[in-house]
């Protein structure tokens, strides 16, 4: 049935999908058509069950269809699907975001991560009066024109340097540098520092596979941008509220939410001055503080919601207070804010402990199986996110940028992926993506993954020798 549905989809929708990676282009074969999902599992239209290691590419932190989230969204739906006017829930969600990431002193909500990063760079340009944006090869920041150069994710999967339809002049305003290369960053700023509005970076790159920042790389970005009065935009669309309550910044920025669930103190909720002071006190001990953060995925709890947040002085450059225009019919949508708020409220210390533990257990099983078979691989981690690069080159040299990621053996992953799928485990259908677990990935889910591993390891080994 699934194959037939894909044929039908292809007649109606370009490539049969509404986002390219879903088409299984790089691993081959037809995508599974999903009927429903619950907890750690997804079910296809033939009724087959799979342990889900995609987790809707990140949003599913609590597991699919968490009863409390579904209940809150259902209640919200009964009160109306969209108003185009402000609601209390938007302020609540903004406060929940600021409580966990106090450097996001004020928050603007949008519907997709793409809009969040697009708005962040427009805001940076408006605030600094400069044109150039620096991004790193292999970092994905959504599909807006300015950010599609060497962009990882689906472009990496399909081997595309950029996209048709992006003008040369737009591309010329984006400088692309190798990731984890502090010297290249410093040199670029020496040459053109006063023209650069912002450096945008994934807090920990997760769209070329996982490539963690070298120790102090994020701090170096902060130091260099501050020196030239450019802004630092930390894209936490994928890592935010997943790697820790404060995203990846909570891991390498020295900022940790204390008691969970974190709430703003009442005075900070009602007075701008008290809020600013609370935020500044809370970030005083941080190793570095980006100017703007972008969020998505987990923050919407599976609904179309994303956000950007940053220093109040910068955020107030946005309309209607400031001159940088940004808007959205569905921005701050009541169903989306209900899902996001419920998700953040439920994402307590125990949830993060479970996600971390599930990720660690899976990594151990994977390493054991691959080592036992003597297969070459490099397993990279960033907090509870991880991915595997197969092949001799990654195994010998590691993977610390996009060029390294391109050295992996894609046919080994392809074979591994299909054997796992056959064994009832749905991995990301590309070797350039992170593996995701949720708080619902319990022992049962882990046991199913372990049961599927031996065949998958054999398949990867066969693919390694075939060439
Ligand atoms: C997914 C992602 C985006 C884009 O978000 P969409 O909601 O897909 O537009 C931007 N940045 C990063 C780091 C992402 O992982």
Short mmCIF file of C-alpha atoms and ligand atoms in Angstrom, two decimals:
data_model
loop_
_atom_site.label_atom_id
_atom_site.label_comp_id
_atom_site.label_asym_id
_atom_site.label_seq_id
_atom_site.Cartn_x
_atom_site.Cartn_y
_atom_site.Cartn_z
CA UNK A 1 0.00 0.00 0.00
CA UNK A 2 2.79 2.39 0.98
CA UNK A 3 4.40 2.13 -2.50
CA UNK A 4 1.09 2.83 -4.17
CA UNK A 5 0.54 5.89 -1.98
CA UNK A 6 3.97 7.24 -2.95
CA UNK A 7 3.15 6.79 -6.65
CA UNK A 8 -0.09 8.69 -6.14
CA UNK A 9 1.68 11.42 -4.17
CA UNK A 10 4.23 11.92 -6.94
CA UNK A 11 1.51 12.71 -9.45
CA UNK A 12 0.10 15.41 -7.20
CA UNK A 13 3.13 16.80 -5.33
CA UNK A 14 6.66 17.44 -6.68
CA UNK A 15 8.62 14.34 -5.70
CA UNK A 16 5.65 13.20 -3.64
CA UNK A 17 6.82 15.12 -0.55
CA UNK A 18 6.50 18.53 1.01
CA UNK A 19 10.12 18.61 2.23
CA UNK A 20 12.89 17.01 0.14
CA UNK A 21 14.68 14.73 2.65
CA UNK A 22 11.45 12.81 3.24
CA UNK A 23 11.66 11.36 -0.29
CA UNK A 24 14.43 8.85 0.67
CA UNK A 25 16.44 10.24 -2.27
CA UNK A 26 19.85 9.53 -0.72
CA UNK A 27 19.04 6.12 0.77
CA UNK A 28 16.86 4.95 -2.10
CA UNK A 29 13.52 3.17 -2.02
CA UNK A 30 10.10 4.56 -1.17
CA UNK A 31 9.35 6.46 2.02
CA UNK A 32 7.03 4.92 4.56
CA UNK A 33 3.64 6.61 4.67
CA UNK A 34 2.72 7.39 8.25
CA UNK A 35 -0.70 6.71 9.64
CA UNK A 36 -0.13 7.69 13.24
CA UNK A 37 2.50 7.94 15.93
CA UNK A 38 2.50 7.29 19.65
CA UNK A 39 5.32 7.62 22.15
CA UNK A 40 8.54 6.24 20.64
CA UNK A 41 6.75 4.57 17.71
CA UNK A 42 5.38 5.44 14.32
CA UNK A 43 2.96 3.24 12.33
CA UNK A 44 2.74 3.10 8.56
CA UNK A 45 -0.38 2.68 6.45
CA UNK A 46 0.20 -1.09 6.36
CA UNK A 47 0.04 -1.16 10.15
CA UNK A 48 3.77 -1.79 10.59
CA UNK A 49 5.33 -0.40 13.75
CA UNK A 50 8.74 1.29 13.83
CA UNK A 51 10.86 2.68 16.63
CA UNK A 52 11.16 6.30 15.53
CA UNK A 53 14.65 7.81 15.60
CA UNK A 54 13.62 10.85 13.58
CA UNK A 55 11.15 12.25 16.13
CA UNK A 56 9.73 14.58 13.48
CA UNK A 57 13.31 15.93 13.04
CA UNK A 58 13.46 17.11 16.62
CA UNK A 59 10.16 18.46 17.95
CA UNK A 60 9.09 15.21 19.60
CA UNK A 61 11.03 15.57 22.88
CA UNK A 62 8.31 14.06 25.08
CA UNK A 63 7.38 11.35 22.57
CA UNK A 64 4.60 11.44 19.99
CA UNK A 65 1.08 12.47 20.95
CA UNK A 66 1.83 13.10 24.62
CA UNK A 67 -1.64 12.97 26.26
CA UNK A 68 -1.26 16.29 28.11
CA UNK A 69 -0.05 18.14 25.01
CA UNK A 70 -2.86 16.65 22.92
CA UNK A 71 -5.40 17.63 25.59
CA UNK A 72 -4.15 21.23 25.77
CA UNK A 73 -4.17 21.56 21.98
CA UNK A 74 -7.67 20.05 21.79
CA UNK A 75 -8.96 22.47 24.41
CA UNK A 76 -7.38 25.37 22.53
CA UNK A 77 -8.93 24.17 19.24
CA UNK A 78 -12.38 24.22 20.77
CA UNK A 79 -11.92 27.91 21.50
CA UNK A 80 -10.99 28.82 17.94
CA UNK A 81 -8.20 27.96 15.53
CA UNK A 82 -6.75 31.40 14.86
CA UNK A 83 -7.57 34.95 15.89
CA UNK A 84 -5.04 37.32 14.34
CA UNK A 85 -5.08 39.18 17.66
CA UNK A 86 -2.97 38.84 20.81
CA UNK A 87 -3.58 36.11 23.39
CA UNK A 88 -2.33 35.53 26.94
CA UNK A 89 -0.75 32.23 25.88
CA UNK A 90 1.77 34.08 23.69
CA UNK A 91 3.08 36.02 26.71
CA UNK A 92 3.17 32.81 28.75
CA UNK A 93 5.21 31.00 26.14
CA UNK A 94 7.54 34.00 25.71
CA UNK A 95 8.11 33.99 29.47
CA UNK A 96 8.75 30.24 29.50
CA UNK A 97 11.37 30.73 26.76
CA UNK A 98 13.06 33.62 28.56
CA UNK A 99 13.04 31.71 31.86
CA UNK A 100 15.09 28.93 30.26
CA UNK A 101 17.21 31.13 27.99
CA UNK A 102 17.51 34.46 29.82
CA UNK A 103 19.65 35.96 27.05
CA UNK A 104 16.42 35.91 25.02
CA UNK A 105 15.14 38.91 26.95
CA UNK A 106 12.31 39.49 24.52
CA UNK A 107 10.80 36.99 22.10
CA UNK A 108 9.02 37.24 18.74
CA UNK A 109 7.05 34.22 17.53
CA UNK A 110 6.85 33.02 13.94
CA UNK A 111 5.70 29.77 12.34
CA UNK A 112 8.90 28.13 11.06
CA UNK A 113 12.61 28.04 11.82
CA UNK A 114 13.18 29.47 8.36
CA UNK A 115 11.25 32.60 9.29
CA UNK A 116 13.08 32.85 12.61
CA UNK A 117 16.56 32.91 11.02
CA UNK A 118 15.40 35.06 8.09
CA UNK A 119 14.03 37.61 10.55
CA UNK A 120 17.14 37.36 12.72
CA UNK A 121 19.44 38.35 9.85
CA UNK A 122 17.12 41.14 8.71
CA UNK A 123 17.08 42.39 12.29
CA UNK A 124 20.88 42.18 12.49
CA UNK A 125 21.21 44.15 9.26
CA UNK A 126 18.67 46.73 10.42
CA UNK A 127 20.32 47.09 13.81
CA UNK A 128 23.91 47.36 12.56
CA UNK A 129 23.25 49.11 9.24
CA UNK A 130 25.58 46.57 7.56
CA UNK A 131 24.95 44.09 4.73
CA UNK A 132 27.16 41.03 5.06
CA UNK A 133 26.25 37.82 6.86
CA UNK A 134 28.79 35.15 7.76
CA UNK A 135 27.63 31.53 7.89
CA UNK A 136 29.48 28.24 8.13
CA UNK A 137 29.51 25.52 5.47
CA UNK A 138 27.27 22.63 6.45
CA UNK A 139 25.15 24.69 8.84
CA UNK A 140 21.48 24.73 7.90
CA UNK A 141 19.37 27.71 8.83
CA UNK A 142 16.22 27.03 6.84
CA UNK A 143 15.54 27.81 3.21
CA UNK A 144 15.55 31.60 2.93
CA UNK A 145 17.60 32.91 -0.02
CA UNK A 146 20.45 34.42 1.97
CA UNK A 147 21.12 31.27 3.99
CA UNK A 148 21.01 28.54 1.35
CA UNK A 149 24.72 28.59 0.48
CA UNK A 150 26.59 25.37 1.47
CA UNK A 151 23.65 24.68 3.72
CA UNK A 152 23.79 21.07 4.87
CA UNK A 153 20.55 19.15 5.56
CA UNK A 154 18.57 18.34 2.40
CA UNK A 155 21.10 20.15 0.22
CA UNK A 156 23.91 17.98 1.54
CA UNK A 157 21.73 14.93 1.01
CA UNK A 158 21.28 15.84 -2.64
CA UNK A 159 24.81 17.17 -3.10
CA UNK A 160 23.68 20.71 -3.95
CA UNK A 161 26.00 23.70 -3.40
CA UNK A 162 23.02 26.04 -3.18
CA UNK A 163 19.68 26.55 -4.87
CA UNK A 164 18.57 27.70 -8.31
CA UNK A 165 16.51 30.85 -7.98
CA UNK A 166 18.84 32.57 -5.52
CA UNK A 167 20.31 35.65 -7.19
CA UNK A 168 24.07 36.16 -7.35
CA UNK A 169 23.75 39.46 -5.50
CA UNK A 170 21.93 37.79 -2.61
CA UNK A 171 24.55 35.05 -2.44
CA UNK A 172 27.33 37.66 -2.57
CA UNK A 173 26.14 39.12 0.74
CA UNK A 174 26.67 35.76 2.46
CA UNK A 175 30.24 34.79 3.28
CA UNK A 176 30.66 31.06 3.84
CA UNK A 177 33.49 29.85 6.09
CA UNK A 178 34.61 26.38 7.16
CA UNK A 179 33.18 25.37 10.53
CA UNK A 180 35.45 25.12 13.58
CA UNK A 181 38.06 27.31 11.89
CA UNK A 182 38.78 30.25 14.20
CA UNK A 183 41.65 31.49 12.01
CA UNK A 184 39.40 31.79 8.93
CA UNK A 185 36.85 33.69 10.99
CA UNK A 186 39.45 36.11 12.34
CA UNK A 187 40.95 36.67 8.91
CA UNK A 188 37.55 37.40 7.36
CA UNK A 189 36.82 39.95 10.06
CA UNK A 190 40.23 41.56 9.61
CA UNK A 191 39.41 42.05 5.94
CA UNK A 192 35.72 42.97 6.04
CA UNK A 193 34.76 43.22 9.71
CA UNK A 194 33.13 46.63 9.48
CA UNK A 195 30.77 45.42 6.73
CA UNK A 196 29.57 42.34 8.61
CA UNK A 197 26.16 42.55 10.27
CA UNK A 198 26.23 39.13 11.92
CA UNK A 199 27.70 35.69 12.18
CA UNK A 200 24.98 33.04 12.22
CA UNK A 201 25.91 29.61 13.51
CA UNK A 202 24.17 26.48 14.67
CA UNK A 203 24.84 26.29 18.43
CA UNK A 204 26.08 22.80 17.64
CA UNK A 205 25.79 21.86 13.96
CA UNK A 206 23.37 18.99 13.48
CA UNK A 207 22.46 19.26 9.80
CA UNK A 208 25.66 17.76 8.33
CA UNK A 209 25.43 14.95 10.82
CA UNK A 210 26.51 16.03 14.29
CA UNK A 211 29.64 18.19 14.27
CA UNK A 212 30.24 19.61 17.74
CA UNK A 213 31.97 22.96 18.12
CA UNK A 214 35.60 22.71 19.24
CA UNK A 215 36.11 23.90 22.79
CA UNK A 216 35.74 27.69 22.80
CA UNK A 217 34.65 27.95 19.13
CA UNK A 218 31.35 29.59 20.09
CA UNK A 219 33.24 31.85 22.50
CA UNK A 220 35.62 32.82 19.70
CA UNK A 221 32.65 33.77 17.50
CA UNK A 222 31.41 35.92 20.37
CA UNK A 223 34.78 37.59 20.96
CA UNK A 224 35.42 38.33 17.28
CA UNK A 225 31.91 39.64 16.55
CA UNK A 226 31.97 41.82 19.68
CA UNK A 227 35.31 43.33 18.64
CA UNK A 228 33.86 44.43 15.30
CA UNK A 229 30.40 45.31 16.66
CA UNK A 230 28.75 42.60 14.58
CA UNK A 231 26.00 40.46 16.11
CA UNK A 232 26.21 36.78 17.01
CA UNK A 233 23.12 34.80 16.06
CA UNK A 234 22.98 31.38 17.67
CA UNK A 235 20.60 29.13 15.75
CA UNK A 236 19.11 26.77 18.33
CA UNK A 237 16.15 25.73 16.17
CA UNK A 238 17.26 22.11 16.48
CA UNK A 239 19.21 22.09 19.76
CA UNK A 240 17.00 24.50 21.71
CA UNK A 241 15.09 22.91 24.63
CA UNK A 242 16.40 19.51 23.44
CA UNK A 243 20.07 19.34 24.46
CA UNK A 244 19.17 20.87 27.83
CA UNK A 245 16.43 23.14 29.22
CA UNK A 246 18.59 25.98 27.86
CA UNK A 247 19.54 24.22 24.64
CA UNK A 248 23.14 23.74 23.63
CA UNK A 249 23.98 27.11 25.21
CA UNK A 250 23.06 25.47 28.51
CA UNK A 251 25.82 22.95 27.90
CA UNK A 252 28.72 24.96 26.53
CA UNK A 253 27.76 28.48 27.59
CA UNK A 254 28.01 27.81 31.28
CA UNK A 255 24.38 28.78 31.75
CA UNK A 256 22.19 26.25 33.54
CA UNK A 257 18.62 26.54 34.62
CA UNK A 258 18.60 25.79 38.33
CA UNK A 259 15.34 24.35 39.65
CA UNK A 260 13.00 23.07 36.99
CA UNK A 261 10.50 23.86 35.60
CA UNK A 262 11.99 27.34 35.38
CA UNK A 263 9.59 30.25 35.60
CA UNK A 264 10.27 33.93 35.53
CA UNK A 265 9.89 35.52 38.97
CA UNK A 266 6.55 37.42 39.15
CA UNK A 267 8.18 40.86 39.15
CA UNK A 268 10.14 40.07 35.99
CA UNK A 269 6.86 39.12 34.31
CA UNK A 270 5.26 42.47 35.00
CA UNK A 271 8.02 45.09 34.92
CA UNK A 272 10.37 45.70 31.97
CA UNK A 273 13.10 46.98 34.28
CA UNK A 274 12.85 44.01 36.64
CA UNK A 275 12.82 41.63 33.68
CA UNK A 276 15.95 43.15 32.17
CA UNK A 277 17.75 42.97 35.52
CA UNK A 278 16.69 39.37 36.10
CA UNK A 279 17.91 38.40 32.64
CA UNK A 280 21.23 40.18 33.09
CA UNK A 281 21.82 38.66 36.53
CA UNK A 282 20.93 35.22 35.21
CA UNK A 283 23.44 35.43 32.34
CA UNK A 284 26.21 37.12 34.31
CA UNK A 285 28.12 33.86 34.79
CA UNK A 286 27.72 32.59 31.23
CA UNK A 287 30.85 31.84 29.22
CA UNK A 288 29.40 33.75 26.26
CA UNK A 289 26.09 35.42 25.46
CA UNK A 290 24.84 35.52 21.85
CA UNK A 291 22.87 38.61 20.78
CA UNK A 292 20.05 36.71 19.11
CA UNK A 293 18.82 33.13 19.47
CA UNK A 294 16.52 31.35 17.06
CA UNK A 295 14.27 28.53 18.23
CA UNK A 296 11.96 26.07 16.50
CA UNK A 297 11.19 22.35 16.55
CA UNK A 298 10.77 21.50 20.30
CA UNK A 299 9.46 24.99 21.13
CA UNK A 300 6.38 24.27 18.99
CA UNK A 301 5.84 20.81 20.44
CA UNK A 302 5.06 19.45 16.95
CA UNK A 303 2.97 22.42 15.81
CA UNK A 304 4.17 25.13 13.37
CA UNK A 305 5.84 27.51 15.80
CA UNK A 306 9.30 29.02 16.01
CA UNK A 307 10.75 32.12 17.63
CA UNK A 308 13.64 34.48 17.87
CA UNK A 309 14.76 36.12 21.07
CA UNK A 310 17.57 38.37 22.15
CA UNK A 311 18.69 41.52 23.86
CA UNK A 312 15.66 43.77 24.39
CA UNK A 313 17.46 46.71 22.76
CA UNK A 314 17.89 44.67 19.56
CA UNK A 315 14.48 42.99 19.63
CA UNK A 316 12.82 46.41 19.92
CA UNK A 317 14.13 47.17 16.42
CA UNK A 318 11.27 44.96 15.20
CA UNK A 319 7.99 46.51 14.06
CA UNK A 320 5.77 47.90 15.46
CA UNK A 321 8.32 49.47 17.85
CA UNK A 322 11.25 49.64 15.43
CA UNK A 323 11.96 49.98 11.70
CA UNK A 324 12.59 46.28 10.86
CA UNK A 325 9.39 44.83 9.42
CA UNK A 326 8.20 41.31 10.22
CA UNK A 327 4.70 39.86 10.47
CA UNK A 328 2.60 36.69 10.16
CA UNK A 329 -1.08 35.81 9.90
CA UNK A 330 -0.49 32.61 11.87
CA UNK A 331 2.31 33.89 14.13
CA UNK A 332 1.65 32.99 17.76
CA UNK A 333 -1.21 30.74 16.66
CA UNK A 334 -3.30 29.58 19.66
CA UNK A 335 -2.94 25.84 18.92
CA UNK A 336 0.78 26.15 18.33
CA UNK A 337 1.40 28.19 21.47
CA UNK A 338 -0.67 25.70 23.48
CA UNK A 339 1.47 22.82 22.20
CA UNK A 340 4.70 24.70 22.79
CA UNK A 341 3.79 25.85 26.27
CA UNK A 342 2.60 22.39 27.32
CA UNK A 343 5.81 20.87 25.97
CA UNK A 344 8.11 23.28 27.80
CA UNK A 345 6.12 22.94 31.02
CA UNK A 346 6.33 19.14 30.82
CA UNK A 347 10.02 19.14 29.88
CA UNK A 348 11.33 18.91 33.43
CA UNK A 349 14.62 17.57 34.76
CA UNK A 350 13.31 14.01 34.63
CA UNK A 351 12.45 14.32 30.92
CA UNK A 352 15.97 15.53 30.11
CA UNK A 353 17.47 12.78 32.23
CA UNK A 354 15.43 10.20 30.30
CA UNK A 355 16.37 11.62 26.90
CA UNK A 356 20.05 11.76 27.90
CA UNK A 357 19.92 8.19 29.22
CA UNK A 358 18.16 6.82 26.13
CA UNK A 359 20.71 8.52 23.89
CA UNK A 360 23.67 7.23 25.93
CA UNK A 361 22.31 3.67 25.99
CA UNK A 362 21.73 3.69 22.25
CA UNK A 363 25.22 5.04 21.58
CA UNK A 364 26.73 2.29 23.73
CA UNK A 365 24.81 -0.45 21.93
CA UNK A 366 25.75 1.00 18.57
CA UNK A 367 29.45 1.29 19.39
CA UNK A 368 29.51 -2.23 20.76
CA UNK A 369 27.89 -3.69 17.65
CA UNK A 370 30.07 -1.72 15.23
CA UNK A 371 33.28 -2.41 17.16
CA UNK A 372 32.43 -6.09 17.41
CA UNK A 373 32.09 -6.26 13.62
CA UNK A 374 35.25 -4.20 13.16
CA UNK A 375 33.51 -1.57 11.02
CA UNK A 376 35.10 1.85 10.51
CA UNK A 377 32.99 4.74 11.85
CA UNK A 378 33.05 8.00 13.74
CA UNK A 379 30.28 8.68 16.26
CA UNK A 380 29.90 12.39 17.05
CA UNK A 381 27.82 13.79 19.90
CA UNK A 382 26.50 17.18 20.96
CA UNK A 383 24.67 16.81 24.24
CA UNK A 384 22.06 14.09 23.72
CA UNK A 385 22.27 14.44 19.93
CA UNK A 386 24.48 12.10 17.96
CA UNK A 387 25.09 10.68 14.51
CA UNK A 388 27.31 8.08 12.91
CA UNK A 389 29.66 8.67 9.97
CA UNK A 390 30.65 5.39 8.36
CA UNK A 391 33.95 4.86 6.56
CA UNK A 392 37.73 4.76 6.94
CA UNK A 393 38.32 8.51 6.57
CA UNK A 394 35.89 9.58 9.32
CA UNK A 395 37.15 6.70 11.50
CA UNK A 396 40.79 7.84 11.15
CA UNK A 397 40.44 11.60 11.06
CA UNK A 398 37.16 12.37 12.80
CA UNK A 399 34.58 14.82 11.46
CA UNK A 400 34.93 18.46 12.44
CA UNK A 401 33.52 20.31 9.42
CA UNK A 402 31.45 19.93 6.25
CA UNK A 403 34.36 18.76 4.14
CA UNK A 404 35.05 15.96 6.62
CA UNK A 405 31.35 15.01 6.65
CA UNK A 406 31.51 14.63 2.87
CA UNK A 407 34.19 11.93 3.26
CA UNK A 408 31.80 9.42 4.81
CA UNK A 409 30.78 6.23 3.04
CA UNK A 410 27.17 6.89 2.05
CA UNK A 411 26.58 3.37 0.72
CA UNK A 412 27.35 1.86 4.12
CA UNK A 413 24.75 4.15 5.68
CA UNK A 414 22.26 3.29 2.94
CA UNK A 415 22.62 -0.42 3.64
CA UNK A 416 22.50 0.11 7.39
CA UNK A 417 19.41 2.31 7.09
CA UNK A 418 17.42 -0.21 5.04
CA UNK A 419 18.30 -3.15 7.26
CA UNK A 420 17.21 -1.17 10.32
CA UNK A 421 13.98 -0.19 8.59
CA UNK A 422 13.33 -3.83 7.77
CA UNK A 423 13.96 -4.60 11.43
CA UNK A 424 11.36 -2.04 12.51
CA UNK A 425 13.57 0.97 13.27
CA UNK A 426 13.15 4.23 11.35
CA UNK A 427 16.44 6.14 11.14
CA UNK A 428 16.83 9.52 9.44
CA UNK A 429 16.78 8.80 5.68
CA UNK A 430 20.12 10.57 5.13
CA UNK A 431 23.63 10.26 6.52
CA UNK A 432 23.76 14.05 7.00
CA UNK A 433 21.16 14.14 9.76
CA UNK A 434 21.12 13.75 13.54
CA UNK A 435 19.52 10.77 15.28
CA UNK A 436 16.78 11.77 17.68
CA UNK A 437 15.37 10.07 20.75
CA UNK A 438 12.59 11.18 23.08
CA UNK A 439 11.67 10.73 26.72
CA UNK A 440 9.35 7.94 25.52
CA UNK A 441 12.26 5.84 24.22
CA UNK A 442 12.18 3.29 27.01
CA UNK A 443 13.75 -0.13 27.48
CA UNK A 444 11.25 -1.74 25.16
CA UNK A 445 12.18 0.63 22.34
CA UNK A 446 15.87 0.14 23.02
CA UNK A 447 15.48 -3.65 22.97
CA UNK A 448 13.82 -3.47 19.57
CA UNK A 449 16.67 -1.36 18.26
CA UNK A 450 19.20 -3.85 19.67
CA UNK A 451 17.37 -6.69 17.97
CA UNK A 452 17.62 -4.93 14.61
CA UNK A 453 21.28 -3.96 14.96
CA UNK A 454 23.12 -7.20 14.06
CA UNK A 455 21.58 -7.49 10.58
CA UNK A 456 22.13 -3.79 9.94
CA UNK A 457 25.78 -4.01 10.96
CA UNK A 458 26.24 -7.00 8.64
CA UNK A 459 24.60 -5.09 5.80
CA UNK A 460 26.85 -2.06 6.37
CA UNK A 461 29.88 -4.35 6.45
CA UNK A 462 28.89 -5.94 3.14
CA UNK A 463 28.41 -2.52 1.58
CA UNK A 464 31.89 -1.49 2.78
CA UNK A 465 33.56 -4.36 0.94
CA UNK A 466 31.40 -4.18 -2.21
CA UNK A 467 32.40 -0.71 -3.47
C1 LIG B 1 15.22 22.77 11.05
C2 LIG B 1 16.16 23.91 11.15
C3 LIG B 1 15.86 25.18 10.63
C4 LIG B 1 14.63 25.45 9.80
O1 LIG B 1 13.45 25.26 10.48
P1 LIG B 1 12.09 24.98 9.65
O2 LIG B 1 11.03 25.01 10.68
O3 LIG B 1 12.28 23.67 8.99
O4 LIG B 1 11.96 26.09 8.67
C5 LIG B 1 16.73 26.22 10.89
N1 LIG B 1 17.86 26.02 11.59
C6 LIG B 1 18.19 24.82 12.08
C7 LIG B 1 19.44 24.67 12.88
C8 LIG B 1 17.36 23.71 11.86
O5 LIG B 1 17.72 22.50 12.32
#
